Amino acid sequence: MEKSAITRPPRHHAILLGALLLAALVLVIAAEALRWRGASGTVAMTTAVPTLPAVTTTSPGRVKLTELSQAHIPAPRGMPSAHASTLAALPGNRMLAFWWAGSRESGPDVKVFSSTWAHGAWSTPAMVASRDTLGAELGFGVRRIGNPVAWTDRTGKIHLYVVATGLGGWAAARIAHLVSNDLGATFHVRRILPTSPLFNTSALVRTAPLALSDGGWWLPVYFEIGNKYPMLMAFDADGNPTTLARIGNSTTTLQPALVAISKNEVRAVMRDDSDQQLVQHAASRDGGATWHDLPALDLPNYSTSVAAIRLASGQFLMLHNHVEGGASARSILRLSISDDMRTWRTIADIAKGPAGDEFSYPSMQQVGNELHITYTWQRQAIAHHRYRIQPENTN
């Protein structure tokens, strides 16, 4: 049998293709370099100066916390896995909780759900986003969806940020920005966040935003392909992104939790992906314009997410996974309190089990005189704890 001839492309075509691939690689490297720019470099979008954080209390008053209840948020039917909860305030001491649920992490059936806290109970969960609904609005295929983060602006709009990927894994993640004008009943996609000059890839969210004095907010963001480092994206009062700034010099930290110390000073506590295995710490003393790394806190962290807030009293709370003899990285979830964000004392271990159990990815919200905590319970449900906040000298 006569063999058919195989037509090979001319050599100059192969050279051209190689040159194009090299040029694309150079563009990616150059785009990534723009995000580095040394310590806490800022990539300006419309302005180079972040607005100062909104702070009402600068002198901490000591409080005590009394647990009122603990329960699980109702689970969506047929969804055995749940993870990565976030909370957003609503008028009338109500809240929205968001999380993802599905057969497993990265599964094609994973969806973002919400539930409303009102009159002492959680509502039946409602589906907010799936890979199909996001893909239809974005105009390109979405392979998987992940962490949600929520924020209520001063007009009552709910902003929901959802990690989504097309091709590849989380290294190819983008952040979809959704908005609700009806207190979370419906959402529409507003944009893909401009987290890098090219492709907007490998950007994720996990922790709660921080309010700014002009009605805007800072959204904590992190990059995690190869080197891992934290960033913040500033939004104006209308929900438009204005700046993207790197937090410190570390290449092994992620999922920054932002807390305002004063109108000029902000701290970030972060998940540690290094061999140090301690909660990492950074600070800005010029309203977020520049950041520097601080010594790690004396709290263990075996690459697990933390949550931190400032109470109306002025004290600081942190939820973090403690590790002690016989425990594993996520089998103890501890609530700690501080007057200065440096020295911490334990309030309670709100969840504790044998090695291999998982109580992780916490969120916190103060609603009136109550503290609400949610976290992942054994990757099967979202747990909810409620505490009364009282001045320490109250009987």
mmCIF file of C-alpha atoms in Angstrom:
data_model
loop_
_atom_site.group_PDB
_atom_site.id
_atom_site.type_symbol
_atom_site.label_atom_id
_atom_site.label_comp_id
_atom_site.label_asym_id
_atom_site.label_seq_id
_atom_site.Cartn_x
_atom_site.Cartn_y
_atom_site.Cartn_z
ATOM 1 C CA MET A 1 0.000 0.000 0.000
ATOM 2 C CA GLU A 2 1.302 3.390 -0.893
ATOM 3 C CA LYS A 3 1.941 5.565 2.143
ATOM 4 C CA SER A 4 0.323 8.982 2.136
ATOM 5 C CA ALA A 5 2.686 11.867 2.346
ATOM 6 C CA ILE A 6 2.739 13.826 5.586
ATOM 7 C CA THR A 7 2.786 17.527 4.992
ATOM 8 C CA ARG A 8 5.024 19.335 7.417
ATOM 9 C CA PRO A 9 4.629 23.044 8.054
ATOM 10 C CA PRO A 10 7.416 25.199 6.734
ATOM 11 C CA ARG A 11 10.170 25.804 9.248
ATOM 12 C CA HIS A 12 9.494 29.521 9.315
ATOM 13 C CA HIS A 13 5.925 28.798 10.534
ATOM 14 C CA ALA A 14 7.307 26.831 13.475
ATOM 15 C CA ILE A 15 9.724 29.648 14.269
ATOM 16 C CA LEU A 16 6.882 32.176 14.133
ATOM 17 C CA LEU A 17 4.758 30.045 16.448
ATOM 18 C CA GLY A 18 7.634 29.732 18.890
ATOM 19 C CA ALA A 19 8.190 33.485 18.816
ATOM 20 C CA LEU A 20 4.513 34.121 19.529
ATOM 21 C CA LEU A 21 4.558 31.722 22.484
ATOM 22 C CA LEU A 22 7.693 33.380 23.832
ATOM 23 C CA ALA A 23 6.124 36.814 23.443
ATOM 24 C CA ALA A 24 3.021 35.643 25.329
ATOM 25 C CA LEU A 25 5.224 34.307 28.132
ATOM 26 C CA VAL A 26 7.075 37.619 28.338
ATOM 27 C CA LEU A 27 3.761 39.476 28.532
ATOM 28 C CA VAL A 28 2.567 37.233 31.370
ATOM 29 C CA ILE A 29 5.825 37.734 33.285
ATOM 30 C CA ALA A 30 5.720 41.499 32.721
ATOM 31 C CA ALA A 31 2.089 41.675 33.815
ATOM 32 C CA GLU A 32 2.880 39.752 36.959
ATOM 33 C CA ALA A 33 5.861 42.023 37.636
ATOM 34 C CA LEU A 34 3.484 44.978 37.719
ATOM 35 C CA ARG A 35 1.713 43.352 40.619
ATOM 36 C CA TRP A 36 4.941 42.900 42.553
ATOM 37 C CA ARG A 37 6.654 46.301 42.390
ATOM 38 C CA GLY A 38 8.498 45.577 45.628
ATOM 39 C CA ALA A 39 6.823 45.952 48.979
ATOM 40 C CA SER A 40 3.115 46.727 48.775
ATOM 41 C CA GLY A 41 3.262 48.103 45.238
ATOM 42 C CA THR A 42 -0.004 49.623 44.053
ATOM 43 C CA VAL A 43 -1.484 49.046 40.621
ATOM 44 C CA ALA A 44 -3.626 52.108 39.986
ATOM 45 C CA MET A 45 -6.943 51.769 38.184
ATOM 46 C CA THR A 46 -8.478 55.217 38.690
ATOM 47 C CA THR A 47 -6.660 56.650 41.697
ATOM 48 C CA ALA A 48 -3.472 55.815 43.570
ATOM 49 C CA VAL A 49 -4.505 56.783 47.110
ATOM 50 C CA PRO A 50 -6.876 54.496 49.051
ATOM 51 C CA THR A 51 -9.506 56.204 51.209
ATOM 52 C CA LEU A 52 -8.934 55.844 54.957
ATOM 53 C CA PRO A 53 -10.739 53.105 56.910
ATOM 54 C CA ALA A 54 -13.900 53.930 58.832
ATOM 55 C CA VAL A 55 -13.097 53.745 62.567
ATOM 56 C CA THR A 56 -15.410 54.901 65.359
ATOM 57 C CA THR A 57 -13.612 53.552 68.443
ATOM 58 C CA THR A 58 -9.923 53.848 69.287
ATOM 59 C CA SER A 59 -9.883 53.020 73.020
ATOM 60 C CA PRO A 60 -10.791 49.376 73.710
ATOM 61 C CA GLY A 61 -13.395 48.632 76.364
ATOM 62 C CA ARG A 62 -13.310 45.086 77.696
ATOM 63 C CA VAL A 63 -16.226 42.778 77.042
ATOM 64 C CA LYS A 64 -17.354 39.277 77.916
ATOM 65 C CA LEU A 65 -19.070 36.865 75.554
ATOM 66 C CA THR A 66 -21.852 34.492 76.599
ATOM 67 C CA GLU A 67 -22.888 31.765 74.192
ATOM 68 C CA LEU A 68 -26.587 31.877 73.345
ATOM 69 C CA SER A 69 -26.980 29.115 70.797
ATOM 70 C CA GLN A 70 -25.294 26.831 68.301
ATOM 71 C CA ALA A 71 -26.824 25.097 65.314
ATOM 72 C CA HIS A 72 -26.295 24.231 61.666
ATOM 73 C CA ILE A 73 -27.628 26.358 58.829
ATOM 74 C CA PRO A 74 -30.160 24.263 56.869
ATOM 75 C CA ALA A 75 -28.385 22.324 54.133
ATOM 76 C CA PRO A 76 -29.512 22.236 50.498
ATOM 77 C CA ARG A 77 -31.127 18.908 49.658
ATOM 78 C CA GLY A 78 -28.791 16.396 48.033
ATOM 79 C CA MET A 79 -25.630 18.423 48.701
ATOM 80 C CA PRO A 80 -23.424 16.404 51.106
ATOM 81 C CA SER A 81 -20.436 18.785 51.109
ATOM 82 C CA ALA A 82 -20.397 22.404 52.329
ATOM 83 C CA HIS A 83 -17.588 24.910 52.834
ATOM 84 C CA ALA A 84 -16.407 28.543 52.912
ATOM 85 C CA SER A 85 -19.204 30.546 54.565
ATOM 86 C CA THR A 86 -19.383 34.339 54.581
ATOM 87 C CA LEU A 87 -21.767 36.783 56.291
ATOM 88 C CA ALA A 88 -23.360 40.074 55.241
ATOM 89 C CA ALA A 89 -25.469 42.420 57.371
ATOM 90 C CA LEU A 90 -29.078 43.311 56.555
ATOM 91 C CA PRO A 91 -31.352 45.958 58.100
ATOM 92 C CA GLY A 92 -33.186 45.051 61.286
ATOM 93 C CA ASN A 93 -30.442 42.923 62.866
ATOM 94 C CA ARG A 94 -30.745 40.379 60.078
ATOM 95 C CA MET A 95 -27.985 38.667 58.132
ATOM 96 C CA LEU A 96 -27.316 36.747 54.982
ATOM 97 C CA ALA A 97 -25.000 33.744 54.980
ATOM 98 C CA PHE A 98 -23.427 32.478 51.744
ATOM 99 C CA TRP A 99 -21.428 29.294 51.165
ATOM 100 C CA TRP A 100 -20.825 26.689 48.507
ATOM 101 C CA ALA A 101 -22.347 23.237 48.582
ATOM 102 C CA GLY A 102 -22.200 20.217 46.290
ATOM 103 C CA SER A 103 -21.008 16.638 46.059
ATOM 104 C CA ARG A 104 -17.364 17.661 46.692
ATOM 105 C CA GLU A 105 -15.004 20.608 46.325
ATOM 106 C CA SER A 106 -14.553 21.525 42.643
ATOM 107 C CA GLY A 107 -17.416 19.213 41.675
ATOM 108 C CA PRO A 108 -19.472 20.212 38.632
ATOM 109 C CA ASP A 109 -22.606 20.413 40.795
ATOM 110 C CA VAL A 110 -21.146 22.926 43.281
ATOM 111 C CA LYS A 111 -23.344 26.001 43.705
ATOM 112 C CA VAL A 112 -23.332 29.063 45.952
ATOM 113 C CA PHE A 113 -26.290 29.156 48.339
ATOM 114 C CA SER A 114 -27.671 31.765 50.727
ATOM 115 C CA SER A 115 -29.798 31.723 53.860
ATOM 116 C CA THR A 116 -31.298 34.634 55.840
ATOM 117 C CA TRP A 117 -31.043 34.996 59.615
ATOM 118 C CA ALA A 118 -34.194 36.642 61.010
ATOM 119 C CA HIS A 119 -36.230 36.250 64.211
ATOM 120 C CA GLY A 120 -33.752 33.760 65.639
ATOM 121 C CA ALA A 121 -33.708 31.260 62.778
ATOM 122 C CA TRP A 122 -32.192 30.583 59.348
ATOM 123 C CA SER A 123 -34.348 30.369 56.242
ATOM 124 C CA THR A 124 -34.418 27.517 53.746
ATOM 125 C CA PRO A 125 -31.314 27.891 51.541
ATOM 126 C CA ALA A 126 -31.682 29.430 48.090
ATOM 127 C CA MET A 127 -29.352 28.898 45.134
ATOM 128 C CA VAL A 128 -27.496 32.082 44.167
ATOM 129 C CA ALA A 129 -25.009 30.992 41.509
ATOM 130 C CA SER A 130 -23.851 27.893 39.656
ATOM 131 C CA ARG A 131 -21.276 27.362 36.968
ATOM 132 C CA ASP A 132 -24.107 27.397 34.404
ATOM 133 C CA THR A 133 -25.676 30.668 35.588
ATOM 134 C CA LEU A 134 -22.288 32.382 35.880
ATOM 135 C CA GLY A 135 -21.179 31.103 32.495
ATOM 136 C CA ALA A 136 -24.373 32.312 30.841
ATOM 137 C CA GLU A 137 -23.955 35.839 32.226
ATOM 138 C CA LEU A 138 -20.196 36.045 31.703
ATOM 139 C CA GLY A 139 -20.302 34.710 28.172
ATOM 140 C CA PHE A 140 -17.643 32.024 28.655
ATOM 141 C CA GLY A 141 -17.528 28.550 30.134
ATOM 142 C CA VAL A 142 -17.118 28.195 33.916
ATOM 143 C CA ARG A 143 -15.616 24.900 34.996
ATOM 144 C CA ARG A 144 -15.867 25.263 38.767
ATOM 145 C CA ILE A 145 -16.853 27.775 41.419
ATOM 146 C CA GLY A 146 -15.492 28.257 44.912
ATOM 147 C CA ASN A 147 -15.229 30.721 47.802
ATOM 148 C CA PRO A 148 -17.875 33.456 48.104
ATOM 149 C CA VAL A 149 -17.344 36.740 49.988
ATOM 150 C CA ALA A 150 -20.202 39.172 50.712
ATOM 151 C CA TRP A 151 -20.475 42.882 51.513
ATOM 152 C CA THR A 152 -23.434 45.200 52.173
ATOM 153 C CA ASP A 153 -22.779 48.775 51.014
ATOM 154 C CA ARG A 154 -24.265 51.873 52.644
ATOM 155 C CA THR A 155 -27.206 51.924 50.180
ATOM 156 C CA GLY A 156 -28.191 48.355 51.072
ATOM 157 C CA LYS A 157 -26.874 46.688 47.919
ATOM 158 C CA ILE A 158 -25.318 43.266 48.485
ATOM 159 C CA HIS A 159 -22.019 42.707 46.680
ATOM 160 C CA LEU A 160 -21.040 39.072 46.284
ATOM 161 C CA TYR A 161 -17.600 38.026 45.066
ATOM 162 C CA VAL A 162 -17.314 34.431 43.822
ATOM 163 C CA VAL A 163 -14.197 32.529 42.767
ATOM 164 C CA ALA A 164 -14.704 30.908 39.351
ATOM 165 C CA THR A 165 -12.426 29.106 36.906
ATOM 166 C CA GLY A 166 -12.630 28.353 33.209
ATOM 167 C CA LEU A 167 -9.865 25.997 32.161
ATOM 168 C CA GLY A 168 -7.492 24.597 34.756
ATOM 169 C CA GLY A 169 -7.713 24.548 38.537
ATOM 170 C CA TRP A 170 -7.686 27.301 41.154
ATOM 171 C CA ALA A 171 -4.487 28.638 39.615
ATOM 172 C CA ALA A 172 -6.694 29.843 36.756
ATOM 173 C CA ALA A 173 -9.293 31.395 39.072
ATOM 174 C CA ARG A 174 -10.992 34.714 38.452
ATOM 175 C CA ILE A 175 -13.266 36.697 40.746
ATOM 176 C CA ALA A 176 -16.825 37.339 39.572
ATOM 177 C CA HIS A 177 -18.530 40.395 41.112
ATOM 178 C CA LEU A 178 -22.291 39.954 41.560
ATOM 179 C CA VAL A 179 -24.736 42.551 42.911
ATOM 180 C CA SER A 180 -28.204 42.341 44.456
ATOM 181 C CA ASN A 181 -30.540 45.350 44.600
ATOM 182 C CA ASP A 182 -33.272 43.476 46.514
ATOM 183 C CA LEU A 183 -31.525 42.420 49.746
ATOM 184 C CA GLY A 184 -30.201 39.196 48.302
ATOM 185 C CA ALA A 185 -33.353 37.885 46.615
ATOM 186 C CA THR A 186 -31.716 38.025 43.160
ATOM 187 C CA PHE A 187 -28.199 38.685 41.866
ATOM 188 C CA HIS A 188 -26.729 39.742 38.534
ATOM 189 C CA VAL A 189 -23.108 39.626 37.384
ATOM 190 C CA ARG A 190 -21.491 43.056 37.278
ATOM 191 C CA ARG A 191 -17.946 42.243 36.154
ATOM 192 C CA ILE A 192 -14.875 40.071 36.401
ATOM 193 C CA LEU A 193 -12.551 41.925 38.763
ATOM 194 C CA PRO A 194 -9.453 43.444 37.096
ATOM 195 C CA THR A 195 -6.932 41.754 39.380
ATOM 196 C CA SER A 196 -4.007 41.739 36.955
ATOM 197 C CA PRO A 197 -3.030 43.547 33.749
ATOM 198 C CA LEU A 198 -3.360 40.316 31.769
ATOM 199 C CA PHE A 199 -5.972 37.533 31.979
ATOM 200 C CA ASN A 200 -6.996 38.298 35.639
ATOM 201 C CA THR A 201 -5.960 34.775 36.616
ATOM 202 C CA SER A 202 -5.029 33.118 39.896
ATOM 203 C CA ALA A 203 -6.858 35.685 42.028
ATOM 204 C CA LEU A 204 -9.127 34.431 44.815
ATOM 205 C CA VAL A 205 -11.123 35.770 47.775
ATOM 206 C CA ARG A 206 -11.902 34.331 51.162
ATOM 207 C CA THR A 207 -12.099 36.985 53.937
ATOM 208 C CA ALA A 208 -14.476 39.857 54.698
ATOM 209 C CA PRO A 209 -14.072 43.400 53.296
ATOM 210 C CA LEU A 210 -13.204 46.441 55.433
ATOM 211 C CA ALA A 211 -15.357 49.592 55.402
ATOM 212 C CA LEU A 212 -13.863 52.920 54.255
ATOM 213 C CA SER A 213 -14.811 56.376 55.465
ATOM 214 C CA ASP A 214 -16.240 57.465 52.093
ATOM 215 C CA GLY A 215 -18.665 54.546 51.857
ATOM 216 C CA GLY A 216 -16.299 52.371 49.833
ATOM 217 C CA TRP A 217 -14.508 49.256 51.017
ATOM 218 C CA TRP A 218 -11.362 47.175 50.723
ATOM 219 C CA LEU A 219 -11.732 43.628 49.458
ATOM 220 C CA PRO A 220 -8.953 41.259 50.598
ATOM 221 C CA VAL A 221 -7.621 39.282 47.607
ATOM 222 C CA TYR A 222 -4.810 36.760 47.284
ATOM 223 C CA PHE A 223 -2.644 35.219 44.561
ATOM 224 C CA GLU A 224 -1.660 31.581 44.855
ATOM 225 C CA ILE A 225 -0.026 30.103 41.759
ATOM 226 C CA GLY A 226 3.572 29.285 42.778
ATOM 227 C CA ASN A 227 4.325 32.222 45.067
ATOM 228 C CA LYS A 228 1.454 33.133 47.373
ATOM 229 C CA TYR A 229 0.854 36.684 48.481
ATOM 230 C CA PRO A 230 -1.984 38.886 49.804
ATOM 231 C CA MET A 231 -3.477 41.981 48.174
ATOM 232 C CA LEU A 232 -6.339 44.390 48.702
ATOM 233 C CA MET A 233 -8.632 45.881 46.085
ATOM 234 C CA ALA A 234 -10.256 49.203 46.939
ATOM 235 C CA PHE A 235 -13.810 50.011 45.812
ATOM 236 C CA ASP A 236 -15.554 53.384 45.766
ATOM 237 C CA ALA A 237 -19.014 53.933 47.254
ATOM 238 C CA ASP A 238 -20.630 52.891 43.962
ATOM 239 C CA GLY A 239 -18.857 49.531 43.967
ATOM 240 C CA ASN A 240 -16.282 50.341 41.293
ATOM 241 C CA PRO A 241 -12.704 49.052 41.793
ATOM 242 C CA THR A 242 -10.155 51.856 42.155
ATOM 243 C CA THR A 243 -6.810 50.395 43.294
ATOM 244 C CA LEU A 244 -5.068 47.081 43.760
ATOM 245 C CA ALA A 245 -2.242 46.984 46.324
ATOM 246 C CA ARG A 246 0.047 44.228 47.493
ATOM 247 C CA ILE A 247 0.264 43.615 51.259
ATOM 248 C CA GLY A 248 3.887 43.263 52.369
ATOM 249 C CA ASN A 249 6.717 41.267 50.797
ATOM 250 C CA SER A 250 5.834 37.713 51.787
ATOM 251 C CA THR A 251 5.536 35.005 49.155
ATOM 252 C CA THR A 252 4.036 32.389 51.498
ATOM 253 C CA THR A 253 0.940 34.110 52.932
ATOM 254 C CA LEU A 254 -2.631 34.236 51.720
ATOM 255 C CA GLN A 255 -6.245 34.967 52.707
ATOM 256 C CA PRO A 256 -5.577 38.256 54.559
ATOM 257 C CA ALA A 257 -8.090 39.366 57.211
ATOM 258 C CA LEU A 258 -8.062 43.178 57.501
ATOM 259 C CA VAL A 259 -8.725 45.119 60.718
ATOM 260 C CA ALA A 260 -8.508 48.890 61.252
ATOM 261 C CA ILE A 261 -6.528 50.004 64.317
ATOM 262 C CA SER A 262 -7.109 53.728 63.699
ATOM 263 C CA LYS A 263 -7.977 55.980 60.776
ATOM 264 C CA ASN A 264 -4.404 55.600 59.531
ATOM 265 C CA GLU A 265 -3.290 52.195 60.777
ATOM 266 C CA VAL A 266 -4.524 48.868 59.413
ATOM 267 C CA ARG A 267 -3.385 45.349 60.235
ATOM 268 C CA ALA A 268 -3.645 42.140 58.253
ATOM 269 C CA VAL A 269 -3.507 38.672 59.799
ATOM 270 C CA MET A 270 -2.920 35.869 57.343
ATOM 271 C CA ARG A 271 -2.832 32.171 56.658
ATOM 272 C CA ASP A 272 0.726 30.855 56.620
ATOM 273 C CA ASP A 273 1.959 28.525 53.884
ATOM 274 C CA SER A 274 5.585 28.497 55.080
ATOM 275 C CA ASP A 275 7.522 26.215 57.421
ATOM 276 C CA GLN A 276 7.128 28.786 60.211
ATOM 277 C CA GLN A 277 3.511 27.661 60.757
ATOM 278 C CA LEU A 278 2.386 30.764 62.640
ATOM 279 C CA VAL A 279 -0.315 33.350 61.992
ATOM 280 C CA GLN A 280 1.378 35.970 59.819
ATOM 281 C CA HIS A 281 1.036 39.705 60.411
ATOM 282 C CA ALA A 282 1.452 42.899 58.344
ATOM 283 C CA ALA A 283 0.644 46.580 58.895
ATOM 284 C CA SER A 284 0.029 49.841 57.095
ATOM 285 C CA ARG A 285 0.369 53.137 58.936
ATOM 286 C CA ASP A 286 -0.606 55.405 56.035
ATOM 287 C CA GLY A 287 -4.132 54.264 55.316
ATOM 288 C CA GLY A 288 -3.160 51.319 53.153
ATOM 289 C CA ALA A 289 -0.830 53.167 50.775
ATOM 290 C CA THR A 290 2.202 51.116 51.861
ATOM 291 C CA TRP A 291 2.534 47.899 53.859
ATOM 292 C CA HIS A 292 5.321 46.183 55.760
ATOM 293 C CA ASP A 293 5.593 42.730 57.292
ATOM 294 C CA LEU A 294 5.547 42.348 61.084
ATOM 295 C CA PRO A 295 6.835 39.439 63.174
ATOM 296 C CA ALA A 296 4.447 36.499 63.136
ATOM 297 C CA LEU A 297 1.953 36.219 65.989
ATOM 298 C CA ASP A 298 2.536 33.590 68.663
ATOM 299 C CA LEU A 299 -0.378 31.538 67.344
ATOM 300 C CA PRO A 300 -0.009 28.303 65.358
ATOM 301 C CA ASN A 301 -1.230 28.199 61.772
ATOM 302 C CA TYR A 302 -0.799 25.107 59.618
ATOM 303 C CA SER A 303 -2.058 26.759 56.422
ATOM 304 C CA THR A 304 -5.620 27.458 57.573
ATOM 305 C CA SER A 305 -7.882 30.463 57.099
ATOM 306 C CA VAL A 306 -8.442 32.979 59.923
ATOM 307 C CA ALA A 307 -11.140 35.596 60.548
ATOM 308 C CA ALA A 308 -10.702 38.843 62.495
ATOM 309 C CA ILE A 309 -12.955 41.783 63.374
ATOM 310 C CA ARG A 310 -12.984 44.811 65.630
ATOM 311 C CA LEU A 311 -15.921 44.930 68.015
ATOM 312 C CA ALA A 312 -17.870 48.128 68.578
ATOM 313 C CA SER A 313 -16.224 48.166 72.042
ATOM 314 C CA GLY A 314 -12.807 48.482 70.393
ATOM 315 C CA GLN A 315 -11.419 45.044 71.240
ATOM 316 C CA PHE A 316 -10.311 42.632 68.516
ATOM 317 C CA LEU A 317 -11.496 39.079 67.934
ATOM 318 C CA MET A 318 -9.847 36.355 65.895
ATOM 319 C CA LEU A 319 -11.046 32.903 64.922
ATOM 320 C CA HIS A 320 -8.162 30.569 64.123
ATOM 321 C CA ASN A 321 -7.292 26.884 64.116
ATOM 322 C CA HIS A 322 -5.235 26.044 67.185
ATOM 323 C CA VAL A 323 -2.868 23.054 67.185
ATOM 324 C CA GLU A 324 -1.832 21.178 70.322
ATOM 325 C CA GLY A 325 -0.854 17.640 71.286
ATOM 326 C CA GLY A 326 -2.984 15.102 69.456
ATOM 327 C CA ALA A 327 -4.703 17.710 67.300
ATOM 328 C CA SER A 328 -4.432 18.206 63.566
ATOM 329 C CA ALA A 329 -4.369 21.369 61.472
ATOM 330 C CA ARG A 330 -8.139 21.998 61.527
ATOM 331 C CA SER A 331 -9.505 19.948 64.440
ATOM 332 C CA ILE A 332 -9.638 22.865 66.942
ATOM 333 C CA LEU A 333 -11.292 26.205 66.132
ATOM 334 C CA ARG A 334 -10.371 28.804 68.746
ATOM 335 C CA LEU A 335 -11.839 32.235 69.501
ATOM 336 C CA SER A 336 -9.260 34.703 70.878
ATOM 337 C CA ILE A 337 -9.449 38.351 71.973
ATOM 338 C CA SER A 338 -6.897 41.196 72.037
ATOM 339 C CA ASP A 339 -6.604 44.854 72.953
ATOM 340 C CA ASP A 340 -3.779 45.581 70.488
ATOM 341 C CA MET A 341 -3.796 42.859 67.761
ATOM 342 C CA ARG A 342 -0.459 41.542 69.088
ATOM 343 C CA THR A 343 -1.180 39.766 72.380
ATOM 344 C CA TRP A 344 -4.098 37.348 72.369
ATOM 345 C CA ARG A 345 -5.930 35.411 75.057
ATOM 346 C CA THR A 346 -8.291 32.492 74.539
ATOM 347 C CA ILE A 347 -12.027 32.975 75.029
ATOM 348 C CA ALA A 348 -13.119 29.491 74.020
ATOM 349 C CA ASP A 349 -12.513 26.588 71.698
ATOM 350 C CA ILE A 350 -15.817 26.777 69.888
ATOM 351 C CA ALA A 351 -15.254 23.463 68.102
ATOM 352 C CA LYS A 352 -12.856 20.674 69.046
ATOM 353 C CA GLY A 353 -12.442 17.085 67.948
ATOM 354 C CA PRO A 354 -9.857 14.349 67.428
ATOM 355 C CA ALA A 355 -7.173 14.556 64.769
ATOM 356 C CA GLY A 356 -8.739 14.422 61.335
ATOM 357 C CA ASP A 357 -11.875 16.379 62.229
ATOM 358 C CA GLU A 358 -12.378 19.660 60.401
ATOM 359 C CA PHE A 359 -13.764 22.924 61.776
ATOM 360 C CA SER A 360 -12.437 25.577 59.433
ATOM 361 C CA TYR A 361 -12.874 28.681 57.262
ATOM 362 C CA PRO A 362 -14.583 30.841 59.914
ATOM 363 C CA SER A 363 -16.482 34.111 59.487
ATOM 364 C CA MET A 364 -17.703 36.633 62.088
ATOM 365 C CA GLN A 365 -20.205 39.479 62.212
ATOM 366 C CA GLN A 366 -21.322 41.737 65.064
ATOM 367 C CA VAL A 367 -25.067 42.403 64.866
ATOM 368 C CA GLY A 368 -26.218 44.783 67.595
ATOM 369 C CA ASN A 369 -25.033 43.316 70.892
ATOM 370 C CA GLU A 370 -24.573 39.844 69.433
ATOM 371 C CA LEU A 371 -21.630 38.111 67.798
ATOM 372 C CA HIS A 372 -22.432 35.625 65.036
ATOM 373 C CA ILE A 373 -19.896 33.018 63.937
ATOM 374 C CA THR A 374 -20.128 30.561 61.055
ATOM 375 C CA TYR A 375 -17.624 27.923 59.988
ATOM 376 C CA THR A 376 -17.265 24.688 58.045
ATOM 377 C CA TRP A 377 -18.321 21.691 60.143
ATOM 378 C CA GLN A 378 -16.654 18.459 58.950
ATOM 379 C CA ARG A 379 -17.086 19.576 55.306
ATOM 380 C CA GLN A 380 -20.704 18.477 55.705
ATOM 381 C CA ALA A 381 -22.483 21.596 56.965
ATOM 382 C CA ILE A 382 -22.112 25.232 57.988
ATOM 383 C CA ALA A 383 -22.233 25.675 61.759
ATOM 384 C CA HIS A 384 -23.554 28.829 63.427
ATOM 385 C CA HIS A 385 -22.752 30.038 66.965
ATOM 386 C CA ARG A 386 -24.307 33.097 68.575
ATOM 387 C CA TYR A 387 -22.871 35.053 71.539
ATOM 388 C CA ARG A 388 -24.139 37.961 73.617
ATOM 389 C CA ILE A 389 -21.575 40.795 73.907
ATOM 390 C CA GLN A 390 -21.581 42.599 77.268
ATOM 391 C CA PRO A 391 -19.234 45.034 79.015
ATOM 392 C CA GLU A 392 -16.966 43.034 81.287
ATOM 393 C CA ASN A 393 -18.222 44.759 84.447
ATOM 394 C CA THR A 394 -21.909 43.944 83.728
ATOM 395 C CA ASN A 395 -23.480 41.429 86.128
#
